[in-house]
Amino acid sequence: MQIQIERLENRDDSELTEFLDGLGKRSPSVLGYHYPIYRDVIAAAGAGEACTLAARVDGKLRAVLPAFRKITPEGAVFGSLPFFGPNAGVLAGEDQAGELQTALLRSLIEDARAAGAVACSVYTPFLASDFASYDSVMPDALVTDKFTQYLDLETVTFSKSIAYDLRRSERLGVTVSTDVDAQRRDAFYGLYVQNCIEQGIPVKPRACVEMLLDLEALGRRSAVYFAFHDGEMIGGLLVLRSPMTVSYYIPCTLARARGFQPGTLLIDRAIRDARARGARYWNWESSPSRESGVFQFKKKWGSQEGRYRIYLQPFRSQQYFRDLGRERIADLFPYYFVYPFDRLREK
């Protein structure tokens, strides 16, 4: 098998979308994050430029490795992808998947090394279980094992507490709407920003959120749900879509209205819509820890745990990253996993 590796450009978007749509009907690893619209969102956030790699066999697109790079005065970083979670890695069908994974991963590492990068990180795909190619190509990588949560929409059964919260929310008069206008976009983003401030979470730029609320994205790659009580928006939920998997992206709730359980009602509606569209999996993304309230909330829905890994290939010494320090790394390379912070401490 002759494999040809090339970098995808914007002019290849139609071919990339067709490939993802086809593979996404068979693989839950294809997520909304891998489509051109989200590539543009990442770029708009200032995370750098796309350098997605494709593997062709006999001229046909057979696998892709979504990737970004950011160049700074301190050096470049490469990643698949910026932001965090089981949202990247090599996307390939079952035939010759190992060979295609190896070729693409090796090419990304070589590109990063040639660019003088300080590091290159790769997150393994959602619900992937075979990491042999990653181990082979990056034997010296610093590997971080992580967990995520998800729902199998064909088999999941919600807990009694979820059913109670849904009845309570409806009894209190909370309603859900998917109609979008400028006023609702403003209210949604305002709620989201307020929640981020309350929880100390970095805020995504408004332009990025607006791109996912655009009518061309809504319905196909994203969906948004608003919860109202007495005419006031008290919650919102933005999800990203692929053929088989729906990803929980931006939830937000008015603090003084949490007792109305708008988030629970919105998730239930989004899950019912996902099933109606033929989706099989609900991707919760990762949580801070198994002890966190976020993890426990997801568990109430009947979530299962999946595992993923972060492979970090440094091209500088450990001392180099220690000298940079945590704050400097975060300032230079926002959105990227550049070096495990727990290894920066002297022992």
XYZ file of C-alpha atoms in Angstrom:
347
model
C 0.000 0.000 0.000
C 1.437 3.337 -1.103
C 0.500 6.071 1.381
C 0.794 9.715 0.397
C 0.722 12.330 3.169
C -0.292 15.914 2.471
C -1.496 18.960 4.345
C -5.140 19.872 3.811
C -6.025 23.426 2.832
C -9.324 25.301 2.953
C -9.928 24.413 -0.668
C -10.201 20.770 0.453
C -13.105 21.463 2.821
C -15.743 19.726 0.684
C -13.650 16.590 0.373
C -12.834 16.637 4.088
C -16.495 17.045 5.019
C -17.518 14.187 2.745
C -14.845 11.959 4.288
C -15.905 12.819 7.852
C -19.584 12.320 7.077
C -18.873 8.886 5.631
C -16.540 7.750 8.405
C -18.766 9.345 11.038
C -21.605 6.974 10.163
C -19.377 4.091 11.283
C -17.137 5.640 13.913
C -18.103 7.584 17.059
C -14.595 9.103 17.067
C -15.625 11.601 14.396
C -16.849 14.670 16.292
C -18.163 18.106 15.435
C -14.703 19.394 16.411
C -13.174 17.896 13.274
C -15.222 19.776 10.685
C -14.111 22.954 8.905
C -16.504 25.144 10.909
C -14.764 24.285 14.176
C -11.341 24.694 12.612
C -12.392 28.263 11.842
C -13.652 28.694 15.421
C -10.271 27.622 16.809
C -8.471 30.013 14.471
C -10.803 32.860 15.468
C -9.942 32.195 19.120
C -6.296 32.972 18.331
C -5.071 29.388 18.746
C -2.895 29.515 15.639
C -3.308 28.004 12.187
C -4.568 24.649 10.988
C -2.037 22.105 9.759
C -4.331 19.101 9.360
C -2.676 16.149 7.638
C -4.339 13.692 5.289
C -3.342 10.218 4.145
C -4.247 9.165 0.621
C -4.123 5.741 -0.942
C -4.398 5.668 -4.714
C -5.397 9.316 -4.571
C -8.341 8.670 -2.247
C -8.593 10.305 1.179
C -8.400 7.483 3.726
C -7.441 9.114 7.032
C -6.942 12.538 8.594
C -5.066 13.917 11.593
C -6.655 17.225 12.697
C -3.886 19.514 13.920
C -2.981 23.113 14.683
C 0.233 24.967 15.253
C 1.040 28.222 16.958
C 4.250 30.132 16.301
C 5.576 32.526 18.942
C 8.908 34.309 19.531
C 9.723 31.551 22.021
C 9.106 28.835 19.439
C 6.252 26.852 17.938
C 3.887 24.297 19.415
C 1.927 21.699 17.480
C -1.165 19.921 18.721
C -4.000 17.654 17.695
C -6.067 19.628 18.662
C -5.905 22.813 20.765
C -8.310 22.857 23.716
C -8.553 19.737 25.843
C -10.314 16.387 25.726
C -10.569 13.219 23.626
C -11.187 15.320 20.548
C -8.480 14.586 17.984
C -5.921 11.958 16.990
C -5.990 10.008 13.740
C -9.401 9.390 12.186
C -9.339 6.357 9.918
C -11.488 3.422 8.887
C -10.651 -0.106 9.981
C -8.776 -1.130 6.822
C -5.028 -0.503 7.275
C -5.855 1.850 10.162
C -2.612 1.028 11.934
C -0.454 1.856 8.932
C -2.345 5.072 8.278
C -2.114 6.123 11.918
C 1.603 5.482 11.995
C 2.240 7.425 8.799
C 0.218 10.452 9.893
C 1.588 10.594 13.434
C 5.153 10.275 12.182
C 4.565 13.074 9.685
C 3.149 15.413 12.351
C 6.130 14.808 14.653
C 8.553 15.357 11.778
C 6.796 18.596 10.801
C 6.959 19.831 14.389
C 10.642 18.956 14.732
C 11.461 20.616 11.388
C 9.674 23.792 12.504
C 11.816 23.976 15.644
C 8.797 23.352 17.871
C 9.247 23.149 21.614
C 6.613 20.411 21.873
C 3.907 18.476 20.032
C 0.883 16.959 21.755
C -1.694 14.486 20.479
C -4.975 13.635 22.174
C -6.274 10.192 21.256
C -9.773 9.932 19.722
C -13.086 9.614 21.506
C -13.786 5.960 22.441
C -10.551 4.742 20.828
C -8.909 1.815 22.621
C -5.877 0.882 20.510
C -2.912 3.155 21.219
C -0.241 0.914 19.649
C 0.571 3.328 16.804
C 0.941 6.224 19.245
C 3.268 4.179 21.448
C 5.316 3.120 18.424
C 5.749 6.558 16.863
C 6.294 8.395 20.171
C 8.175 5.955 22.425
C 9.779 8.821 24.342
C 6.584 10.828 24.777
C 5.280 11.851 28.180
C 1.957 10.004 28.375
C -0.939 11.182 30.522
C -3.865 8.820 31.045
C -7.238 10.556 31.297
C -10.908 9.626 31.560
C -14.052 10.928 29.957
C -17.772 10.221 30.289
C -20.354 9.373 27.678
C -23.822 7.944 27.158
C -24.746 5.100 24.846
C -28.088 6.455 23.711
C -29.341 3.001 22.715
C -28.963 1.464 26.156
C -28.786 4.239 28.761
C -31.347 4.494 31.537
C -31.592 7.738 33.513
C -31.712 7.688 37.303
C -34.899 8.371 39.263
C -33.435 11.706 40.379
C -33.174 12.849 36.742
C -36.789 11.876 36.122
C -37.808 13.794 39.266
C -35.875 16.904 38.198
C -37.484 16.811 34.754
C -40.987 16.618 36.227
C -40.184 19.415 38.657
C -38.829 21.692 35.939
C -41.870 21.177 33.750
C -44.225 21.598 36.704
C -42.592 24.936 37.533
C -43.332 26.141 34.020
C -39.878 25.990 32.400
C -40.072 25.767 28.610
C -37.500 25.020 25.914
C -37.084 26.746 22.569
C -34.666 26.349 19.668
C -35.644 29.567 17.882
C -32.645 31.879 17.502
C -32.538 35.658 17.118
C -30.114 38.447 18.030
C -31.670 39.051 21.451
C -31.440 35.373 22.384
C -27.839 35.130 21.191
C -26.991 38.119 23.403
C -28.723 36.605 26.423
C -27.091 33.204 25.876
C -23.596 34.615 25.607
C -24.182 36.832 28.627
C -25.233 33.824 30.715
C -22.218 31.861 29.503
C -19.774 34.642 30.403
C -21.330 35.049 33.848
C -21.006 31.310 34.515
C -17.350 31.385 33.438
C -16.636 34.281 35.805
C -18.387 32.479 38.671
C -16.387 29.285 38.092
C -13.049 30.822 37.110
C -13.163 29.338 33.604
C -11.569 31.101 30.587
C -14.176 32.711 28.337
C -14.374 31.755 24.662
C -14.425 34.878 22.453
C -17.872 35.970 21.389
C -16.939 35.655 17.706
C -16.285 31.937 18.236
C -19.651 31.309 19.845
C -21.411 33.396 17.196
C -19.883 31.236 14.459
C -21.508 28.168 15.982
C -24.827 30.006 16.330
C -24.772 30.991 12.670
C -27.685 29.634 10.691
C -25.344 27.745 8.346
C -23.927 25.793 11.300
C -27.123 25.312 13.303
C -28.950 22.117 12.555
C -26.049 20.425 10.808
C -22.926 20.933 12.937
C -24.418 22.542 16.037
C -27.673 22.983 17.892
C -28.695 25.437 20.598
C -31.456 25.178 23.173
C -32.828 27.932 25.415
C -34.765 27.507 28.657
C -37.296 30.166 29.712
C -39.315 30.904 32.817
C -41.880 33.708 32.820
C -40.340 35.040 29.608
C -36.787 35.203 30.994
C -33.947 33.076 29.641
C -32.657 31.045 32.581
C -30.483 28.517 30.757
C -28.902 27.549 27.484
C -27.081 24.639 25.886
C -24.936 24.564 22.754
C -23.984 21.138 21.385
C -21.831 20.061 18.440
C -22.935 17.329 16.073
C -21.416 14.612 13.947
C -23.290 11.696 12.366
C -22.951 9.357 15.370
C -21.910 11.573 18.292
C -23.268 14.708 19.957
C -20.790 16.684 22.084
C -21.848 18.674 25.153
C -20.147 22.001 24.439
C -21.479 25.091 26.251
C -24.055 24.790 29.047
C -25.068 27.853 31.035
C -27.603 28.568 33.767
C -28.784 31.704 35.538
C -27.427 31.290 39.067
C -30.610 32.304 40.896
C -32.667 29.922 38.739
C -30.724 26.705 39.295
C -33.544 25.332 41.412
C -35.732 25.278 38.318
C -33.411 22.644 36.804
C -33.207 24.276 33.352
C -29.977 22.432 32.520
C -31.572 19.042 33.088
C -34.529 19.939 30.882
C -32.230 21.207 28.113
C -30.032 18.099 28.156
C -33.082 15.853 27.998
C -34.397 17.735 24.964
C -31.005 17.632 23.237
C -30.662 13.892 23.890
C -34.130 13.217 22.497
C -33.231 15.219 19.381
C -29.947 13.310 19.059
C -31.775 9.985 19.128
C -34.286 11.213 16.566
C -31.419 12.132 14.239
C -29.892 8.674 14.594
C -26.976 9.585 16.866
C -25.652 6.787 19.072
C -23.401 8.564 21.600
C -23.534 11.603 23.847
C -20.024 12.917 24.541
C -19.901 14.632 27.940
C -16.197 15.509 27.640
C -13.845 15.147 30.592
C -14.401 16.363 34.172
C -11.912 17.846 36.669
C -12.018 14.731 38.868
C -14.290 11.874 39.886
C -15.003 13.767 43.092
C -16.215 16.905 41.311
C -19.842 17.947 41.190
C -19.653 17.991 37.393
C -18.624 14.326 37.304
C -21.376 13.342 39.718
C -23.984 15.253 37.708
C -23.021 13.394 34.541
C -23.033 10.097 36.426
C -26.694 10.627 37.389
C -27.553 10.349 33.704
C -26.196 6.800 33.561
C -22.815 7.772 32.118
C -20.111 5.290 31.286
C -16.416 6.054 31.531
C -14.049 5.997 28.593
C -10.313 6.503 28.574
C -8.023 8.539 26.415
C -4.413 9.603 26.457
C -2.357 12.694 25.842
C 0.958 12.006 24.152
C 3.351 14.905 24.672
C 6.550 14.871 22.649
C 8.906 17.548 24.019
C 11.752 18.832 21.869
C 13.426 20.656 24.748
C 14.809 19.489 28.073
C 12.745 19.307 31.223
C 14.826 22.142 32.631
C 13.824 24.334 29.686
C 10.147 23.983 30.626
C 10.910 24.455 34.311
C 12.699 27.687 33.498
C 9.733 28.891 31.450
C 7.375 28.060 34.305
C 3.660 27.406 34.379
C 2.459 30.991 33.952
C 4.811 31.730 31.067
C 3.846 28.528 29.265
C 0.148 29.321 29.664
C 0.711 32.879 28.468
C 2.754 31.885 25.401
C 0.725 28.864 24.326
C -2.920 29.213 25.425
C -5.174 26.263 24.514
C -2.220 23.857 24.055
C -0.930 21.047 26.236
C 2.765 21.962 26.193
C 4.167 20.177 29.230
C 2.631 18.383 32.253
C 2.594 21.018 34.971
C 3.042 18.415 37.719
C 6.464 17.621 36.226
C 7.653 21.210 36.437
C 8.194 20.953 40.165
C 11.640 20.055 41.403
C 11.759 16.728 43.248
